[in-house]
mmCIF file of C-alpha atoms in Angstrom:
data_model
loop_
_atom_site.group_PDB
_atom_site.id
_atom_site.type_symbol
_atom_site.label_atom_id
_atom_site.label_comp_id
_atom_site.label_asym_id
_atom_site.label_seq_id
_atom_site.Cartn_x
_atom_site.Cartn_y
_atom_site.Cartn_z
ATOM 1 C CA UNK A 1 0.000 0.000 0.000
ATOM 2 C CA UNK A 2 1.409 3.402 -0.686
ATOM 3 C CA UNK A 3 2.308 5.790 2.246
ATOM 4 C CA UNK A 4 0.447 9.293 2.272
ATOM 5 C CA UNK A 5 1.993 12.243 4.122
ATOM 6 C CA UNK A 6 -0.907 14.344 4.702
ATOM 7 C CA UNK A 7 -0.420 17.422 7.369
ATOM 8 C CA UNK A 8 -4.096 18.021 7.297
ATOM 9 C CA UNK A 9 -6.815 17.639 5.331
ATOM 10 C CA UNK A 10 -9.671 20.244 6.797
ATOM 11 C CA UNK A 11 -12.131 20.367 4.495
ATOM 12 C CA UNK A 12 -12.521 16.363 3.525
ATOM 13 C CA UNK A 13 -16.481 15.604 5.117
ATOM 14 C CA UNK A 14 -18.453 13.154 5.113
ATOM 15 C CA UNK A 15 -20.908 12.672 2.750
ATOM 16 C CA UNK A 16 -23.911 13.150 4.122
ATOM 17 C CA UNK A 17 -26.247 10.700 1.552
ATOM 18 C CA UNK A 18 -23.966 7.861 2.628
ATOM 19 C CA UNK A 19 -24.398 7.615 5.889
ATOM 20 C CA UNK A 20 -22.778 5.221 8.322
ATOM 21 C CA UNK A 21 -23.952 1.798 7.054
ATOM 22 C CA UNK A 22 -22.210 1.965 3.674
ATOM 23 C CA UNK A 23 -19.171 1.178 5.936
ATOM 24 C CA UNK A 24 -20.128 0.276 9.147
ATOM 25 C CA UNK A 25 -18.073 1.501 12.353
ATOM 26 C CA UNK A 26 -16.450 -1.537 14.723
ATOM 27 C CA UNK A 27 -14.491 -1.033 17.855
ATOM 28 C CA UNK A 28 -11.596 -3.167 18.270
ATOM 29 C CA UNK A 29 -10.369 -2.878 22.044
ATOM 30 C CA UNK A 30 -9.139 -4.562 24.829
ATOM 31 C CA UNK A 31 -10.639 -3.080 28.364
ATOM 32 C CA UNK A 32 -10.464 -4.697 31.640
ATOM 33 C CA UNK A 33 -13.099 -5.570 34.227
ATOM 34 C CA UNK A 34 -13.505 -2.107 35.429
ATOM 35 C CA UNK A 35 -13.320 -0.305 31.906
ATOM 36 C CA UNK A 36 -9.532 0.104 31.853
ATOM 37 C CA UNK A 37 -8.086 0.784 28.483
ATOM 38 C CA UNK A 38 -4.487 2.275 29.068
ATOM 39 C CA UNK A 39 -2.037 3.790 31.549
ATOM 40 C CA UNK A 40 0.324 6.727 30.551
ATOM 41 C CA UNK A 41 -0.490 6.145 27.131
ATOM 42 C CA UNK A 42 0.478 2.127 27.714
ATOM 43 C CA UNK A 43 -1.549 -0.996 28.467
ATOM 44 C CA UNK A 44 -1.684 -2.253 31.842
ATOM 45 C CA UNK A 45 -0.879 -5.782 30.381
ATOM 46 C CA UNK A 46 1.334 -7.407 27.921
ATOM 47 C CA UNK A 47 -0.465 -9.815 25.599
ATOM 48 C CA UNK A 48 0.903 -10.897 22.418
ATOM 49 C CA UNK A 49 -1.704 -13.343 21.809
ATOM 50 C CA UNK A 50 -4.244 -9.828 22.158
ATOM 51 C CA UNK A 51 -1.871 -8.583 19.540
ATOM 52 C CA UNK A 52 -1.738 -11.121 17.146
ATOM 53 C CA UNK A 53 -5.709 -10.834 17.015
ATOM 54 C CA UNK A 54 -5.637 -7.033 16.864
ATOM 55 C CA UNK A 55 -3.518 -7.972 13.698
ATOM 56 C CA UNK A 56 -6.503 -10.019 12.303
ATOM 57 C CA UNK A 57 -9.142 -7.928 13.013
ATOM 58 C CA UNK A 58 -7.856 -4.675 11.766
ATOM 59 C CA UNK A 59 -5.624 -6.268 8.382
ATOM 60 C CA UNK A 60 -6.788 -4.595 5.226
ATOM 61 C CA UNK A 61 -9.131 -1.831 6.931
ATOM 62 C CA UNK A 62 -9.098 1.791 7.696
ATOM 63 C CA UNK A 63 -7.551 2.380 11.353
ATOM 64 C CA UNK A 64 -9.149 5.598 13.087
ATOM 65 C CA UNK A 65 -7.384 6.618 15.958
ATOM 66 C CA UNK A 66 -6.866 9.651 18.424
ATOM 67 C CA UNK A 67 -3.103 11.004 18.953
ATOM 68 C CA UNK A 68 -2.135 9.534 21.639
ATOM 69 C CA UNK A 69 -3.465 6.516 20.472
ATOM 70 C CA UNK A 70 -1.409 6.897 17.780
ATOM 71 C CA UNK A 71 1.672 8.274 19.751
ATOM 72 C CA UNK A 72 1.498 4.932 22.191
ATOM 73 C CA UNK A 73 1.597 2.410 18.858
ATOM 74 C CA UNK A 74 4.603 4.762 17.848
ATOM 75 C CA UNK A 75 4.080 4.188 13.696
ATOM 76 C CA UNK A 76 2.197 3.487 11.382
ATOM 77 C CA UNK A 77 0.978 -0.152 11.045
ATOM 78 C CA UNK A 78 1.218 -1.948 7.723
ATOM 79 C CA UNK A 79 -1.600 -3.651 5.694
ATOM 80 C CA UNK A 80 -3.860 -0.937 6.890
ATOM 81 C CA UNK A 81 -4.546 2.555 6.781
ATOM 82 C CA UNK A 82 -4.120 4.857 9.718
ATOM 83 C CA UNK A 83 -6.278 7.983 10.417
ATOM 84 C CA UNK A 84 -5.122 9.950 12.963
ATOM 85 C CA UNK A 85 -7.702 12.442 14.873
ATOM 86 C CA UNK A 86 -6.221 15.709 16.432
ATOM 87 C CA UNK A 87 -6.681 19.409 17.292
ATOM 88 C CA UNK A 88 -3.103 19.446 16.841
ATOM 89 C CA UNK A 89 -3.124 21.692 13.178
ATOM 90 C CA UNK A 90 0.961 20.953 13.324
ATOM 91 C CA UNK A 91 0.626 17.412 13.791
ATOM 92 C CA UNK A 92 2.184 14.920 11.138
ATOM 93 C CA UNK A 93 3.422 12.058 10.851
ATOM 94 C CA UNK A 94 5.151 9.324 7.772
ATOM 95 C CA UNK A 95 2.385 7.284 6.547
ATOM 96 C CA UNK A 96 -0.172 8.317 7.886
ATOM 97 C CA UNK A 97 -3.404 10.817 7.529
ATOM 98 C CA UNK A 98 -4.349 13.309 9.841
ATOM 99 C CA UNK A 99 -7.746 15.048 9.936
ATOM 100 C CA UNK A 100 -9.067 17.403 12.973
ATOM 101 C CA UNK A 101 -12.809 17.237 13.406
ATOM 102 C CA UNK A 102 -14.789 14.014 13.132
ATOM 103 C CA UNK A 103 -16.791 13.854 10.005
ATOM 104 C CA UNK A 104 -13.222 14.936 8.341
ATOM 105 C CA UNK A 105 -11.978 11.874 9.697
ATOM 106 C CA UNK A 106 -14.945 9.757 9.330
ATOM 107 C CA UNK A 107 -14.945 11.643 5.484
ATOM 108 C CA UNK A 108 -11.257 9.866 4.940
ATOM 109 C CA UNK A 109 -11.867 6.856 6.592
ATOM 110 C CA UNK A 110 -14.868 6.075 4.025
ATOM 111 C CA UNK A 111 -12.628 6.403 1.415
ATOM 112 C CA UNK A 112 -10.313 4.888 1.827
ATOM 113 C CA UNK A 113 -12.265 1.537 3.006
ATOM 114 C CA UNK A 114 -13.801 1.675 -0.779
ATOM 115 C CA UNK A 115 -10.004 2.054 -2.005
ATOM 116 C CA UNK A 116 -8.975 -1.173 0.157
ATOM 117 C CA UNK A 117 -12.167 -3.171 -0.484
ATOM 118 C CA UNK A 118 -13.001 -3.171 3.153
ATOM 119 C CA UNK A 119 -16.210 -3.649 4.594
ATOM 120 C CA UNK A 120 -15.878 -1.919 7.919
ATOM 121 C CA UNK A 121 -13.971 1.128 9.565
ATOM 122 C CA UNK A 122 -12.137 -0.015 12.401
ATOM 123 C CA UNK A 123 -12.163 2.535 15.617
ATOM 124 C CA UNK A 124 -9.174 1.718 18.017
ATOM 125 C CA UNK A 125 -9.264 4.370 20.708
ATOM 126 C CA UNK A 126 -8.809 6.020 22.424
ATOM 127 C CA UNK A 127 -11.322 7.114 25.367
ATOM 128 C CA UNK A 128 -12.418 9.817 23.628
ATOM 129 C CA UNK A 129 -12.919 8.612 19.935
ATOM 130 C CA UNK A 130 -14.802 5.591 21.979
ATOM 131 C CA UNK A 131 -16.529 8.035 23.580
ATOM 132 C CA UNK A 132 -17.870 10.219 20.265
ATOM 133 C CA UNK A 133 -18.296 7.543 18.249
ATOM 134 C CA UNK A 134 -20.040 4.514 19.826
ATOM 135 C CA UNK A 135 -23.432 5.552 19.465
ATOM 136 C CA UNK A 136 -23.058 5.370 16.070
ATOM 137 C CA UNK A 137 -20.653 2.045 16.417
ATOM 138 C CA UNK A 138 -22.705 -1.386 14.684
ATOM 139 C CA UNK A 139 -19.947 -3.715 15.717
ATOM 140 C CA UNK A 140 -17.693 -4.399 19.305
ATOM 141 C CA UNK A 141 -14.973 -6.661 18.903
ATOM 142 C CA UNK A 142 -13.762 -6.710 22.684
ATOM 143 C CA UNK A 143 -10.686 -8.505 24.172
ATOM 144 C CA UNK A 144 -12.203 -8.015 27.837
ATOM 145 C CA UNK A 145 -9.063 -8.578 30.114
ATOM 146 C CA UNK A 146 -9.350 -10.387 34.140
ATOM 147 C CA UNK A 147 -8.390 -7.929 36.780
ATOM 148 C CA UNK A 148 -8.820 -4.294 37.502
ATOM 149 C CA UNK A 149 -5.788 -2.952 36.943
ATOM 150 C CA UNK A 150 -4.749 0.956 37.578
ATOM 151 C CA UNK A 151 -5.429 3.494 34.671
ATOM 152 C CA UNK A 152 -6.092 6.886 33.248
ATOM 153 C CA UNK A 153 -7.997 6.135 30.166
ATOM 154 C CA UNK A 154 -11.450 4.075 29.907
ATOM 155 C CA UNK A 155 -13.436 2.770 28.093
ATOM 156 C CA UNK A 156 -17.445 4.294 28.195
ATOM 157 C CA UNK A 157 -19.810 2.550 29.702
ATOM 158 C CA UNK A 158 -22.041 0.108 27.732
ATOM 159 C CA UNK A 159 -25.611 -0.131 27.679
ATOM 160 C CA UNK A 160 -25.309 -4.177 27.300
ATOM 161 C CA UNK A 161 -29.022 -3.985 26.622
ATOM 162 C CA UNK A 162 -28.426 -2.726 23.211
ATOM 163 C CA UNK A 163 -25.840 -5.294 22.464
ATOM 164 C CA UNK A 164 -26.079 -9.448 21.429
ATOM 165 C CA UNK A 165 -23.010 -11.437 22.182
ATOM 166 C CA UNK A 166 -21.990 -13.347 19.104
ATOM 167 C CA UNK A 167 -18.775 -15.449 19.844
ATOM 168 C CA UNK A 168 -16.926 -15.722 22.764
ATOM 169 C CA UNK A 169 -13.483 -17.828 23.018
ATOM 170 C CA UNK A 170 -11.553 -17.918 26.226
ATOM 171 C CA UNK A 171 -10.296 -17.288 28.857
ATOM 172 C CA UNK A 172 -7.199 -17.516 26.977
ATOM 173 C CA UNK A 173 -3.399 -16.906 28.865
ATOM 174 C CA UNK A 174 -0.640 -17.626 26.325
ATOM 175 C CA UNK A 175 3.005 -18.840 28.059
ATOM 176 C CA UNK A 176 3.864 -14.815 27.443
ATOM 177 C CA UNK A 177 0.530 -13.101 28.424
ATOM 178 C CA UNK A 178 1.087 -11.481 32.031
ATOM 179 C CA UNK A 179 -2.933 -12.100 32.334
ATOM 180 C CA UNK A 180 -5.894 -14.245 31.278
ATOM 181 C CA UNK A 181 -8.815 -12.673 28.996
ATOM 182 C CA UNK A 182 -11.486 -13.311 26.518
ATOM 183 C CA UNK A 183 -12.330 -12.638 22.828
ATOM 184 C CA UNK A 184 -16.174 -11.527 22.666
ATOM 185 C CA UNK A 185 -17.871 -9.909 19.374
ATOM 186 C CA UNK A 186 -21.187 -8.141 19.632
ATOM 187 C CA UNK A 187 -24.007 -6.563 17.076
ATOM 188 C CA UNK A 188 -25.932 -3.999 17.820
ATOM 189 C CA UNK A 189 -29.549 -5.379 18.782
ATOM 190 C CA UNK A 190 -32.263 -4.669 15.746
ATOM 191 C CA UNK A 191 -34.100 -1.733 16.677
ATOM 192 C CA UNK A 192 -31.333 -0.574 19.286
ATOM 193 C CA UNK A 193 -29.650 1.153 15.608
ATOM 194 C CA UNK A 194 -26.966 3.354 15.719
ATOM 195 C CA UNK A 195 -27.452 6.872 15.137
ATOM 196 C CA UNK A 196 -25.951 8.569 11.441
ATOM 197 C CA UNK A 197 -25.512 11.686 11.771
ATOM 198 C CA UNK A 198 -25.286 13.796 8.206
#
């Protein structure tokens, strides 16, 4: 895939007669029992089998992702694209694109998951993005990790009501995983639909 070195792109919107559901929005995340989803811009844990399965799930797809998301992964990740979200204006970064208001990044991240032939956008934090985008999120792909560990960024709470379990493997603890967890995937319950905004 090539690599784009955008500084900003501020006028790149959504359109607004496509709506969400030509690509719908999935969360890929790994939170612990009491909503934990990082520490100083690290993960509590160290799971490579989490890893390896973040690799899977987000392969071939649009990545959108807040800065200090970005900043913790420290690159950009190959086989997919990465869309970075910031107020930043002087923000850049090699291979990467960088928008700085929502529907601009939303805007790019549609486009490019027609360019790549993928079927979802893939939302990877962090507590913010969560935050601003679930309501309109169709798809949770969770790594939910035993333990509540210390941390400064979480993950907002879920109205499980709204939500159907579809798979669930685990609990899974490779030899090199410092702690046990689960793989669970959820839809969003018929008639519990996420909200487009245009």
């Amino acid at each position: 895939m090539r690599a784009l070195f955008l500084r900003s792109l501020p006028n790149h919107k959504l359109d607004p007669a496509l709506g969400d559901n030509d690509f719908p929005l999935t969360i890929v995340a790994a939170l612990a029992d009491n909503r934990v989803i990082g520490l100083n811009q690290a993960m509590p844990w160290d799971l490579p089998g989490d890893r390896r399965h973040f690799r899977e799930r987000t392969w071939g797809k649009p990545m959108l992702m807040g800065r200090k998301t970005f900043e913790s992964i420290g690159r950009a990740l190959p086989g997919r694209e990465t869309i970075v979200l910031t107020r930043d204006e002087t923000f850049a970064a090699p291979g990467v694109l960088v928008a700085h208001d929502l529907e601009g990044a939303l805007g790019l991240a549609h486009d490019w998951a027609r360019i790549m032939g993928a079927k979802t956008i893939i939302l990877v934090g962090g507590g913010e993005l969560f935050a601003a985008l679930l309501p309109r999120v169709e798809r949770l792909e969770l790594t939910l990790v035993e333990g509540n560990p210390k941390g400064d960024t979480f993950f907002p709470p879920i109205d499980w009501s709204q939500w159907e379990e579809e798979k669930r493997s685990g609990p899974l603890q490779g030899p090199n995983d410092t702690i046990s967890y689960q793989f669970v995937d959820y839809h969003r319950k018929l008639g519990a639909g996420a909200t487009i905004h245009s």
